[in-house]
mmCIF file of C-alpha atoms in Angstrom:
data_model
loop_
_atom_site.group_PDB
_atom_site.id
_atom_site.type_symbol
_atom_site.label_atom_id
_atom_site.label_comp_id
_atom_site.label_asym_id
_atom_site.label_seq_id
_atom_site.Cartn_x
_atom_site.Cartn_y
_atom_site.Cartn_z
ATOM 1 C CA UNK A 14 142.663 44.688 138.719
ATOM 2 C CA UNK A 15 141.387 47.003 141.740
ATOM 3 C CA UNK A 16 141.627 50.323 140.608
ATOM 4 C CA UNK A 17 144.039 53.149 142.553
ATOM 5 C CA UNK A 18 142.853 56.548 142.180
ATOM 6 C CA UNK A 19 143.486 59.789 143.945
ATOM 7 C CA UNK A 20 141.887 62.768 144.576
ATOM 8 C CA UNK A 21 144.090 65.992 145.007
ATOM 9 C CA UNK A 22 142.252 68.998 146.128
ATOM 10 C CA UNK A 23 143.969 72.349 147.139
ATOM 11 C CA UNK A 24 142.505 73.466 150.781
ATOM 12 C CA UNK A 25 140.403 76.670 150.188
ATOM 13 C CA UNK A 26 141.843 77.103 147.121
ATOM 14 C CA UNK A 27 140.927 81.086 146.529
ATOM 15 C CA UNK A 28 142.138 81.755 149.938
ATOM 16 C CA UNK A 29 145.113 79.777 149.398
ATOM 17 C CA UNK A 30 146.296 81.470 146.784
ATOM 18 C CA UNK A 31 146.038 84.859 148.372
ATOM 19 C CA UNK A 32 148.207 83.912 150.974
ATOM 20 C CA UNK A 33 150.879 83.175 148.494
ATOM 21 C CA UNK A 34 152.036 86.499 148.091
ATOM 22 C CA UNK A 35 150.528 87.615 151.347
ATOM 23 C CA UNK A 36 151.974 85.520 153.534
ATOM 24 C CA UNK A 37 151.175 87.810 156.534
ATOM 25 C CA UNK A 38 147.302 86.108 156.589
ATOM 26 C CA UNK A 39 148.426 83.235 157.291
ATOM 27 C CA UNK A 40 146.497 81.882 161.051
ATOM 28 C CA UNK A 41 144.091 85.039 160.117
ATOM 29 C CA UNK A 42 140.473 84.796 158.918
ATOM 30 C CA UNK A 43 139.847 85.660 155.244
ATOM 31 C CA UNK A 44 137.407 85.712 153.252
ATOM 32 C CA UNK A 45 136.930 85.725 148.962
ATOM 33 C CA UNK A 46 134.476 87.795 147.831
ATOM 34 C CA UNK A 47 132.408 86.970 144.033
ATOM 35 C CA UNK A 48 131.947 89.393 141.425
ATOM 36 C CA UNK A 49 131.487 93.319 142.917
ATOM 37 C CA UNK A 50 132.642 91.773 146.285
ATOM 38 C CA UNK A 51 128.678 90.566 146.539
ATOM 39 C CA UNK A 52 128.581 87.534 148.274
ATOM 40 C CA UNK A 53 131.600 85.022 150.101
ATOM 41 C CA UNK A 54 132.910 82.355 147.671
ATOM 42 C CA UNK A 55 135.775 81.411 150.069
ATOM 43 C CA UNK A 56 136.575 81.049 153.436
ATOM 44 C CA UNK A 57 140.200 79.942 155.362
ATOM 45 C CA UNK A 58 139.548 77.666 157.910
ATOM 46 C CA UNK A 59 138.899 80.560 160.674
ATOM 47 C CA UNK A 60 136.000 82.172 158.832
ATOM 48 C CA UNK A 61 134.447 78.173 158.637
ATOM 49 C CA UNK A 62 134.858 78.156 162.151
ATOM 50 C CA UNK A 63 133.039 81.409 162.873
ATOM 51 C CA UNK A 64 130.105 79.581 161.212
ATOM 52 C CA UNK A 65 130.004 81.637 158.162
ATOM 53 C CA UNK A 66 128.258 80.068 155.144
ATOM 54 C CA UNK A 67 129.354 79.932 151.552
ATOM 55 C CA UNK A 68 127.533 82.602 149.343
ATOM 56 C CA UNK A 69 126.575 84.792 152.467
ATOM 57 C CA UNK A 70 126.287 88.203 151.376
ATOM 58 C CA UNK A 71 129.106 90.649 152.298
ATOM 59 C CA UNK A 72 126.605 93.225 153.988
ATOM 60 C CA UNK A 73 125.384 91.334 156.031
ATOM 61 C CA UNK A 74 128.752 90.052 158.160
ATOM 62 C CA UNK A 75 130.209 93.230 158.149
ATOM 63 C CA UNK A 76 129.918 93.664 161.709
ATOM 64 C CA UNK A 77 130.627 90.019 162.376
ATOM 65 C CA UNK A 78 134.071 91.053 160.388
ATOM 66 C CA UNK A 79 134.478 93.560 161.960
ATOM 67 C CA UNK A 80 134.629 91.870 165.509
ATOM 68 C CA UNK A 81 136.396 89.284 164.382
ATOM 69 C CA UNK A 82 138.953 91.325 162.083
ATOM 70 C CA UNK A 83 137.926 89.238 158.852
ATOM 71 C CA UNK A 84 139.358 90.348 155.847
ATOM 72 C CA UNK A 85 138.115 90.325 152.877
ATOM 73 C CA UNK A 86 139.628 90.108 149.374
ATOM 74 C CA UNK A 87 137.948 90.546 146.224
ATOM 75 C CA UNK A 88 138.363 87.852 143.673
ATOM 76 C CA UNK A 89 141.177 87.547 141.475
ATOM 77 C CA UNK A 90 140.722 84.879 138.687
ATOM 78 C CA UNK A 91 143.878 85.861 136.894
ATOM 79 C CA UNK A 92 145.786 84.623 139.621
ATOM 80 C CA UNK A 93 143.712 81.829 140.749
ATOM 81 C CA UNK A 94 143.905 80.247 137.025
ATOM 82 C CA UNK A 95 147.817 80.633 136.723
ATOM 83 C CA UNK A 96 148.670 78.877 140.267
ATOM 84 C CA UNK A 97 145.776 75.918 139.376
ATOM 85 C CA UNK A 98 147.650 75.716 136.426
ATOM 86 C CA UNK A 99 151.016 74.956 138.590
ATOM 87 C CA UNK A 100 149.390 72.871 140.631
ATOM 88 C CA UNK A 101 147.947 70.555 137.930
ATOM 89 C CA UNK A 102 151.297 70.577 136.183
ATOM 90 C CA UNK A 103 152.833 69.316 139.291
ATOM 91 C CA UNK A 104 150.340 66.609 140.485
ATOM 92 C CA UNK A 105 150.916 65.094 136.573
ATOM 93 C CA UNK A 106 154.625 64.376 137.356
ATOM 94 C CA UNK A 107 153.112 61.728 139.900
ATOM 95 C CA UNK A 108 151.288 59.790 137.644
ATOM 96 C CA UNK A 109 151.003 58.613 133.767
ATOM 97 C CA UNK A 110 147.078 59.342 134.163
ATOM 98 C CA UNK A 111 145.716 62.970 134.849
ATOM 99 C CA UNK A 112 142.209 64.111 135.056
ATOM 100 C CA UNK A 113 141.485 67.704 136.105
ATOM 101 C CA UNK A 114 138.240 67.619 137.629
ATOM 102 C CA UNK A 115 137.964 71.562 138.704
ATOM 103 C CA UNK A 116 140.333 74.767 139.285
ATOM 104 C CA UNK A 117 141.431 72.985 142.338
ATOM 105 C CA UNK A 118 140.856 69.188 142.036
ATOM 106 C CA UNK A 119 142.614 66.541 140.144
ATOM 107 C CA UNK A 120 141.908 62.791 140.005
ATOM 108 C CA UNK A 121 145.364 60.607 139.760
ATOM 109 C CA UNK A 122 145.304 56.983 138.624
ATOM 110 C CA UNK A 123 147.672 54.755 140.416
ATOM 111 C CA UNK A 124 146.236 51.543 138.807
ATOM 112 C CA UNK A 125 149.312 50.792 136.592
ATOM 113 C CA UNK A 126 151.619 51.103 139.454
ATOM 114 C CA UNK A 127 150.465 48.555 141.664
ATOM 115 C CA UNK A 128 153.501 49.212 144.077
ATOM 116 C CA UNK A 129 153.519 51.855 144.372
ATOM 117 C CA UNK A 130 153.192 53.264 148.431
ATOM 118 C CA UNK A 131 149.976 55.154 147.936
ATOM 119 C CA UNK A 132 150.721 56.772 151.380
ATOM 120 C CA UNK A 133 154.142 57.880 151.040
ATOM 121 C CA UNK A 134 153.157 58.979 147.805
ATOM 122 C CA UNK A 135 150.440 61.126 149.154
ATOM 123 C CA UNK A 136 152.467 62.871 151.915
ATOM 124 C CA UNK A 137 155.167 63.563 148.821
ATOM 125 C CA UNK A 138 152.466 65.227 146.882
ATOM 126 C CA UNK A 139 151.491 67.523 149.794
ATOM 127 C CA UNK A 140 155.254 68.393 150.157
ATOM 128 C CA UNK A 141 155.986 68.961 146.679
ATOM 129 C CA UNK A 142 153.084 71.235 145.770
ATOM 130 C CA UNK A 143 153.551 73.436 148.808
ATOM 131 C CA UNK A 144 157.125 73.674 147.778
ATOM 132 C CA UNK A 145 157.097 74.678 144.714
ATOM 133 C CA UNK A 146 153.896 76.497 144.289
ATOM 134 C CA UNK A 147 152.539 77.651 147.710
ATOM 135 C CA UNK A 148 149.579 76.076 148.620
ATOM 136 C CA UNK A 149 148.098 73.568 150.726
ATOM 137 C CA UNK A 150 146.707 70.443 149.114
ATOM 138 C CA UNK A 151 144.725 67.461 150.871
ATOM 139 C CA UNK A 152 144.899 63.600 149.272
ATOM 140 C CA UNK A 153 141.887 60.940 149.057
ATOM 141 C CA UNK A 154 142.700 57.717 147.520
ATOM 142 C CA UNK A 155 140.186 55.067 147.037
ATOM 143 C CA UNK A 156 139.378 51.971 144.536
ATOM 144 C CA UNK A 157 136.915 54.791 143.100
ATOM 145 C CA UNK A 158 136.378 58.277 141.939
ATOM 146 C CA UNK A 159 133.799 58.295 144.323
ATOM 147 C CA UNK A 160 135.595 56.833 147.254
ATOM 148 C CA UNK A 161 138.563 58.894 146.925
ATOM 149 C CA UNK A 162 136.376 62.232 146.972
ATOM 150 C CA UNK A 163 135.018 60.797 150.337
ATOM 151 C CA UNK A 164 138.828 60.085 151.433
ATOM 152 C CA UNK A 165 139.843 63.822 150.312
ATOM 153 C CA UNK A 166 137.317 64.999 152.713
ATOM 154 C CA UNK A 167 138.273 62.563 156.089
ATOM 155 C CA UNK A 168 141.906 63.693 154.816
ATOM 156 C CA UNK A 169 141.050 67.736 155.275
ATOM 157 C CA UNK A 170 138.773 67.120 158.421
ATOM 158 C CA UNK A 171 140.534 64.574 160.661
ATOM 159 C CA UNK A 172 143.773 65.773 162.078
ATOM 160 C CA UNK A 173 145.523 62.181 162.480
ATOM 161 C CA UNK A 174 145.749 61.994 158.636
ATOM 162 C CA UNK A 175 147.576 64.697 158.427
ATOM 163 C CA UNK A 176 146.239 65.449 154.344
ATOM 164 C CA UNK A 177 146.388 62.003 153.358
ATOM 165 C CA UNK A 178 143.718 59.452 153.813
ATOM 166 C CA UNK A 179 144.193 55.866 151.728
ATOM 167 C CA UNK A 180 140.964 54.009 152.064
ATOM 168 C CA UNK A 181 142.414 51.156 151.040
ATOM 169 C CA UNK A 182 145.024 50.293 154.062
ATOM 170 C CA UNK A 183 141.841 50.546 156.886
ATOM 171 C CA UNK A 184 140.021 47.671 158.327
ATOM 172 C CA UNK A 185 136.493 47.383 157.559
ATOM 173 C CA UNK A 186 135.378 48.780 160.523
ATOM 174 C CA UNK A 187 137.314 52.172 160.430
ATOM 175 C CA UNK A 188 136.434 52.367 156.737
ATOM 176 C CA UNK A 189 132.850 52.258 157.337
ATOM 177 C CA UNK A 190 133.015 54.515 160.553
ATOM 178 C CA UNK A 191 135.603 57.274 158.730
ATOM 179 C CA UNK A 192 133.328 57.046 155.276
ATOM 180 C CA UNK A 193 129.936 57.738 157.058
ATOM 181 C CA UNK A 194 131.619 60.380 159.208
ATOM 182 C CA UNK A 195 132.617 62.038 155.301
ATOM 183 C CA UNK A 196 129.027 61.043 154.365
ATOM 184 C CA UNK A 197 127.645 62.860 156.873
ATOM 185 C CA UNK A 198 129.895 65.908 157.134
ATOM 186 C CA UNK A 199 129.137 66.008 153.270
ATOM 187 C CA UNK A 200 125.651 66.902 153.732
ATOM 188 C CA UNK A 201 123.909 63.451 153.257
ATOM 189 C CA UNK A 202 122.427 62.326 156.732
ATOM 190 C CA UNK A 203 121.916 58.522 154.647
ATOM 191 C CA UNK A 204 124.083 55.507 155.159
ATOM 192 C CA UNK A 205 126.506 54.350 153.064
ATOM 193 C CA UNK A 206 124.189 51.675 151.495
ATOM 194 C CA UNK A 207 121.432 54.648 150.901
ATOM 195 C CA UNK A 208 124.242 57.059 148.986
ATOM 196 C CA UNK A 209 125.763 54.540 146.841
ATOM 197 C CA UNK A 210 124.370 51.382 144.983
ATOM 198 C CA UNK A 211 127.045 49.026 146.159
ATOM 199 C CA UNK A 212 129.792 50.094 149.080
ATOM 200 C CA UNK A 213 132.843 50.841 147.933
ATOM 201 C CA UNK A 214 131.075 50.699 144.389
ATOM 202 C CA UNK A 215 129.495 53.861 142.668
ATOM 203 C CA UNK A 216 131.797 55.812 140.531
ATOM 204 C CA UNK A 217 130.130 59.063 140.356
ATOM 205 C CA UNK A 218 132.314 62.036 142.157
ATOM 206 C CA UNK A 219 130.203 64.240 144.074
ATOM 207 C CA UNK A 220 130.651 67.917 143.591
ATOM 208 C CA UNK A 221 132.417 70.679 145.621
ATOM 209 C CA UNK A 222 131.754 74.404 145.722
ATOM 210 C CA UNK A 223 134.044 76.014 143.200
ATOM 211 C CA UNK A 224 137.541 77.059 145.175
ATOM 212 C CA UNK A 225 136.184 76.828 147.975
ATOM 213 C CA UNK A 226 136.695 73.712 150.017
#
């Protein structure tokens, strides 16, 4: 039996969950700062768009914030622990098997509910979780661990998905196109064939900055 597994993964997860209470930032760029407010371990989807890299040092965009109005939060792992906690115990409501992968990511296994509307399911998810805890989450489902890490991140980064991306109800030729675009915007300038030792094979999940994606 194919397996049916999803990836759930909170969008900018420390950011997120300062907008929670702080609705206001919403649409604004923000950034979360690490330990001593040294370096950025966070950025909302404005701040990626200003071309600001993870771990940049604080210092030096100061005057990029500045024009820009960035603002910057220091990090608050209290609070980031007791709404990943929410989320997790929300996503396991959706299926019999749970694996928390990080703060923000948790794998789902479908595989004993074969008819289950992987989809619908998905877009459910996404409601739920921003109902009843606040933040946004994006959904990757694919035969593998692997694959559905590659379908989170066509889910976050193509509008037309709108958060959910099911590998498994493309053609071939989309698949291949949409899974080398995530390839690529991943960091790995390979093909599909080069990353992995069989396509869709390979079970190994790649990894993500830590809140951050």
């Amino acid at each position: 039996m194919q397996r049916r597994i999803a990836l759930v993964d909170v969008n900018n997860f420390y950011v997120s969950c300062e907008r929670v209470f702080r609705p206001d930032l919403e649409g604004k760029p923000v950034v979360v700062l690490s330990n001593n407010d040294g370096c950025v371990v966070a950025r909302s989807a404005e701040v990626k768009a200003l071309g600001v890299p993870m771990g940049l040092p604080w210092f030096q965009m100061k005057e990029l914030a500045r024009e820009h109005r960035i603002l910057a939060f220091s990090s608050n792992y209290t609070l980031y622990g007791d709404l990943s906690a929410r989320v997790m115990s929300v996503l396991g409501q959706f299926a019999p098997d749970q694996e928390v992968y990080s703060i923000d990511e948790s794998f789902l296994d479908f595989t004993r509910q074969p008819h289950l509307d992987l989809t619908t399911t998905g877009h459910c998810i996404r409601e739920r979780v921003k109902q009843w805890v606040g933040v946004p989450v994006s959904v990757g489902i694919g035969s593998t661990k692997t694959l559905a890490k590659l379908a989170n991140h066509v889910a976050k980064r193509r509008a037309g998905w709108n958060g959910v991306c099911d590998l498994g109800t493309l053609p071939g030729s989309d698949l291949e196109a949409d899974m080398t675009f995530a390839v690529k915007r991943a960091g790995g300038w390979v093909s599909l064939h080069e990353r992995f030792d069989e396509f869709p094979g390979g079970d190994a999940a790649s990894t993500t900055d830590g809140g951050s994606s």
